[in-house]
């Protein structure tokens, strides 16, 4: 793994050429609601059965209260080859039931079929705080659950091979978006997490807003309270994120995240501005809370 540093902090060199579009985002109308996931169903099949009839091509899913069993998941780890700067752990298994305390997911499509990318937090049977990346084809609903969603019909999230990172990643694709109160975005590697999300808000004229879903990874982490995570592979989950305006009238984000490091530890806090480059990607859904003209 090669490391490259600049004045802003930690940077990584990925195996492929950097993509020219570092931040991709589109606005669309927001459709909000709830779906029931029936016990015994495969996770992605249950979600798709609820969302596909609505014509949604992308959605942020609120996974709080989801109960899985069995649940299969992975955690972040170091890559054993130069093909990636970081990778996934071996698959971990829990027979269930596992009750999700916090979690969100991106819903979209991969290879023409419904797919989702979700990060969740829970407590194991012995009370240990755990977190991971759920495998949507290898998890089943343990009992009937109701989850919330906020989605778009014209902006899709499609998983495609990414030459820069050598992963298949979700990214927003515009059909005929007419603008609206839901912004769907993807941030690429080495962009600062906070500054990139503020750039998305500024691009779409968001004066007041909130993050509905934020999942991705950062190069370790630096938190406002001084906590430093030096293990490079991470997975992050947005817990709370609100946009307002700074003294100069620009977009200002107050963000709290949970981070799963390469040792499986869970950290919570506010990431420092200009100190947290994205590792592989960050997927974000933003809701506009006050009407403003699109820039």
Short mmCIF file of N, CA and C in Angstrom, two decimals, residues 145-205:
data_model
loop_
_atom_site.label_atom_id
_atom_site.label_comp_id
_atom_site.label_asym_id
_atom_site.label_seq_id
_atom_site.Cartn_x
_atom_site.Cartn_y
_atom_site.Cartn_z
N UNK A 145 -41.10 -6.75 10.59
CA UNK A 145 -40.52 -5.45 10.95
C UNK A 145 -41.08 -4.38 10.03
N UNK A 146 -41.11 -3.16 10.53
CA UNK A 146 -41.47 -2.00 9.72
C UNK A 146 -40.30 -1.04 9.69
N UNK A 147 -39.85 -0.65 8.49
CA UNK A 147 -38.75 0.30 8.36
C UNK A 147 -39.20 1.48 7.50
N UNK A 148 -38.55 2.62 7.71
CA UNK A 148 -38.86 3.81 6.94
C UNK A 148 -37.94 3.96 5.75
N UNK A 149 -38.42 4.69 4.73
CA UNK A 149 -37.61 4.96 3.55
C UNK A 149 -37.87 6.37 3.06
N UNK A 150 -36.91 6.91 2.31
CA UNK A 150 -37.06 8.17 1.59
C UNK A 150 -36.39 7.96 0.25
N UNK A 151 -37.17 8.02 -0.83
CA UNK A 151 -36.62 7.61 -2.12
C UNK A 151 -36.95 8.54 -3.26
N UNK A 152 -36.34 8.20 -4.43
CA UNK A 152 -36.47 8.98 -5.65
C UNK A 152 -36.86 8.06 -6.80
N UNK A 153 -37.65 8.59 -7.73
CA UNK A 153 -38.06 7.81 -8.90
C UNK A 153 -37.19 8.08 -10.12
N UNK A 154 -36.60 9.25 -10.22
CA UNK A 154 -35.84 9.59 -11.42
C UNK A 154 -34.33 9.48 -11.23
N UNK A 155 -33.84 9.60 -10.02
CA UNK A 155 -32.41 9.43 -9.75
C UNK A 155 -32.19 8.03 -9.22
N UNK A 156 -31.38 7.28 -9.93
CA UNK A 156 -31.10 5.89 -9.53
C UNK A 156 -29.78 5.83 -8.78
N UNK A 157 -29.66 4.80 -7.95
CA UNK A 157 -28.36 4.38 -7.43
C UNK A 157 -28.04 3.06 -8.11
N UNK A 158 -26.96 3.06 -8.90
CA UNK A 158 -26.57 1.87 -9.63
C UNK A 158 -25.15 1.47 -9.24
N UNK A 159 -24.97 0.19 -8.95
CA UNK A 159 -23.66 -0.34 -8.60
C UNK A 159 -22.92 -0.72 -9.89
N UNK A 160 -21.77 -0.09 -10.09
CA UNK A 160 -20.99 -0.31 -11.31
C UNK A 160 -19.52 -0.48 -10.95
N UNK A 161 -18.77 -1.21 -11.79
CA UNK A 161 -17.33 -1.33 -11.55
C UNK A 161 -16.67 0.04 -11.57
N UNK A 162 -15.79 0.28 -10.61
CA UNK A 162 -15.10 1.55 -10.48
C UNK A 162 -13.60 1.31 -10.67
N UNK A 163 -13.05 1.85 -11.75
CA UNK A 163 -11.65 1.59 -12.09
C UNK A 163 -10.68 2.14 -11.05
N UNK A 164 -11.04 3.27 -10.44
CA UNK A 164 -10.14 3.90 -9.48
C UNK A 164 -9.89 3.03 -8.26
N UNK A 165 -10.95 2.52 -7.67
CA UNK A 165 -10.83 1.74 -6.42
C UNK A 165 -10.79 0.23 -6.65
N UNK A 166 -11.19 -0.20 -7.85
CA UNK A 166 -11.26 -1.63 -8.17
C UNK A 166 -12.37 -2.34 -7.40
N UNK A 167 -13.38 -1.59 -6.98
CA UNK A 167 -14.57 -2.15 -6.37
C UNK A 167 -15.77 -1.89 -7.28
N UNK A 168 -16.86 -2.59 -7.04
CA UNK A 168 -18.15 -2.25 -7.64
C UNK A 168 -18.89 -1.40 -6.62
N UNK A 169 -19.22 -0.15 -7.01
CA UNK A 169 -19.73 0.82 -6.06
C UNK A 169 -21.03 1.45 -6.54
N UNK A 170 -21.88 1.79 -5.58
CA UNK A 170 -23.08 2.56 -5.89
C UNK A 170 -22.69 3.98 -6.29
N UNK A 171 -23.40 4.51 -7.27
CA UNK A 171 -23.26 5.90 -7.65
C UNK A 171 -24.56 6.40 -8.23
N UNK A 172 -24.86 7.70 -8.09
CA UNK A 172 -26.12 8.23 -8.60
C UNK A 172 -26.10 8.39 -10.11
N UNK A 173 -27.23 8.06 -10.73
CA UNK A 173 -27.40 8.18 -12.17
C UNK A 173 -28.72 8.93 -12.40
N UNK A 174 -28.66 9.98 -13.20
CA UNK A 174 -29.85 10.80 -13.41
C UNK A 174 -30.67 10.28 -14.58
N UNK A 175 -31.97 10.14 -14.37
CA UNK A 175 -32.88 9.91 -15.47
C UNK A 175 -33.26 11.27 -16.01
N UNK A 176 -34.41 11.77 -15.56
CA UNK A 176 -34.81 13.14 -15.88
C UNK A 176 -35.20 13.84 -14.59
N UNK A 177 -34.23 14.07 -13.70
CA UNK A 177 -34.58 14.70 -12.42
C UNK A 177 -35.09 16.12 -12.62
N UNK A 178 -36.16 16.42 -11.95
CA UNK A 178 -36.76 17.75 -12.07
C UNK A 178 -36.36 18.67 -10.93
N UNK A 179 -35.45 18.19 -10.09
CA UNK A 179 -35.13 18.93 -8.89
C UNK A 179 -36.14 18.57 -7.81
N UNK A 180 -35.80 18.88 -6.59
CA UNK A 180 -36.71 18.55 -5.50
C UNK A 180 -35.98 18.55 -4.19
N UNK A 181 -36.58 17.94 -3.20
CA UNK A 181 -36.07 18.04 -1.83
C UNK A 181 -35.22 16.86 -1.41
N UNK A 182 -34.92 15.92 -2.32
CA UNK A 182 -34.03 14.81 -2.00
C UNK A 182 -32.80 14.89 -2.89
N UNK A 183 -31.63 14.97 -2.26
CA UNK A 183 -30.36 15.00 -2.99
C UNK A 183 -29.66 13.67 -2.76
N UNK A 184 -29.29 13.02 -3.86
CA UNK A 184 -28.63 11.72 -3.84
C UNK A 184 -27.21 11.93 -4.34
N UNK A 185 -26.20 11.49 -3.56
CA UNK A 185 -24.82 11.84 -3.89
C UNK A 185 -23.86 10.71 -3.56
N UNK A 186 -22.70 10.78 -4.23
CA UNK A 186 -21.57 9.89 -3.93
C UNK A 186 -20.29 10.73 -3.92
N UNK A 187 -19.47 10.53 -2.90
CA UNK A 187 -18.19 11.22 -2.77
C UNK A 187 -17.08 10.20 -3.00
N UNK A 188 -16.11 10.56 -3.81
CA UNK A 188 -15.02 9.66 -4.16
C UNK A 188 -13.83 9.80 -3.21
N UNK A 189 -12.83 8.92 -3.36
CA UNK A 189 -11.71 8.88 -2.40
C UNK A 189 -10.94 10.20 -2.30
N UNK A 190 -10.40 10.40 -1.11
CA UNK A 190 -9.47 11.49 -0.78
C UNK A 190 -10.11 12.86 -0.72
N UNK A 191 -11.43 12.95 -0.92
CA UNK A 191 -12.14 14.20 -0.66
C UNK A 191 -12.46 14.25 0.83
N UNK A 192 -12.31 15.41 1.44
CA UNK A 192 -12.63 15.52 2.87
C UNK A 192 -14.12 15.31 3.08
N UNK A 193 -14.48 14.48 4.06
CA UNK A 193 -15.87 14.10 4.26
C UNK A 193 -16.76 15.31 4.52
N UNK A 194 -16.42 16.13 5.49
CA UNK A 194 -17.26 17.27 5.85
C UNK A 194 -17.34 18.27 4.70
N UNK A 195 -16.20 18.63 4.16
CA UNK A 195 -16.17 19.65 3.11
C UNK A 195 -16.89 19.18 1.85
N UNK A 196 -16.79 17.90 1.54
CA UNK A 196 -17.48 17.38 0.36
C UNK A 196 -18.99 17.43 0.54
N UNK A 197 -19.48 17.06 1.73
CA UNK A 197 -20.92 17.10 1.96
C UNK A 197 -21.44 18.53 1.97
N UNK A 198 -20.66 19.44 2.47
CA UNK A 198 -21.05 20.85 2.41
C UNK A 198 -21.07 21.34 0.96
N UNK A 199 -20.15 20.84 0.14
CA UNK A 199 -20.14 21.20 -1.27
C UNK A 199 -21.39 20.70 -1.98
N UNK A 200 -21.86 19.50 -1.61
CA UNK A 200 -23.11 18.99 -2.17
C UNK A 200 -24.27 19.91 -1.80
N UNK A 201 -24.34 20.27 -0.53
CA UNK A 201 -25.43 21.15 -0.08
C UNK A 201 -25.38 22.49 -0.81
N UNK A 202 -24.19 23.04 -0.97
CA UNK A 202 -24.06 24.33 -1.65
C UNK A 202 -24.45 24.20 -3.12
N UNK A 203 -24.06 23.11 -3.76
CA UNK A 203 -24.38 22.91 -5.18
C UNK A 203 -25.88 22.94 -5.42
N UNK A 204 -26.65 22.40 -4.47
CA UNK A 204 -28.09 22.30 -4.64
C UNK A 204 -28.88 23.35 -3.87
N UNK A 205 -28.18 24.35 -3.37
CA UNK A 205 -28.86 25.46 -2.71
C UNK A 205 -29.57 25.08 -1.44
#
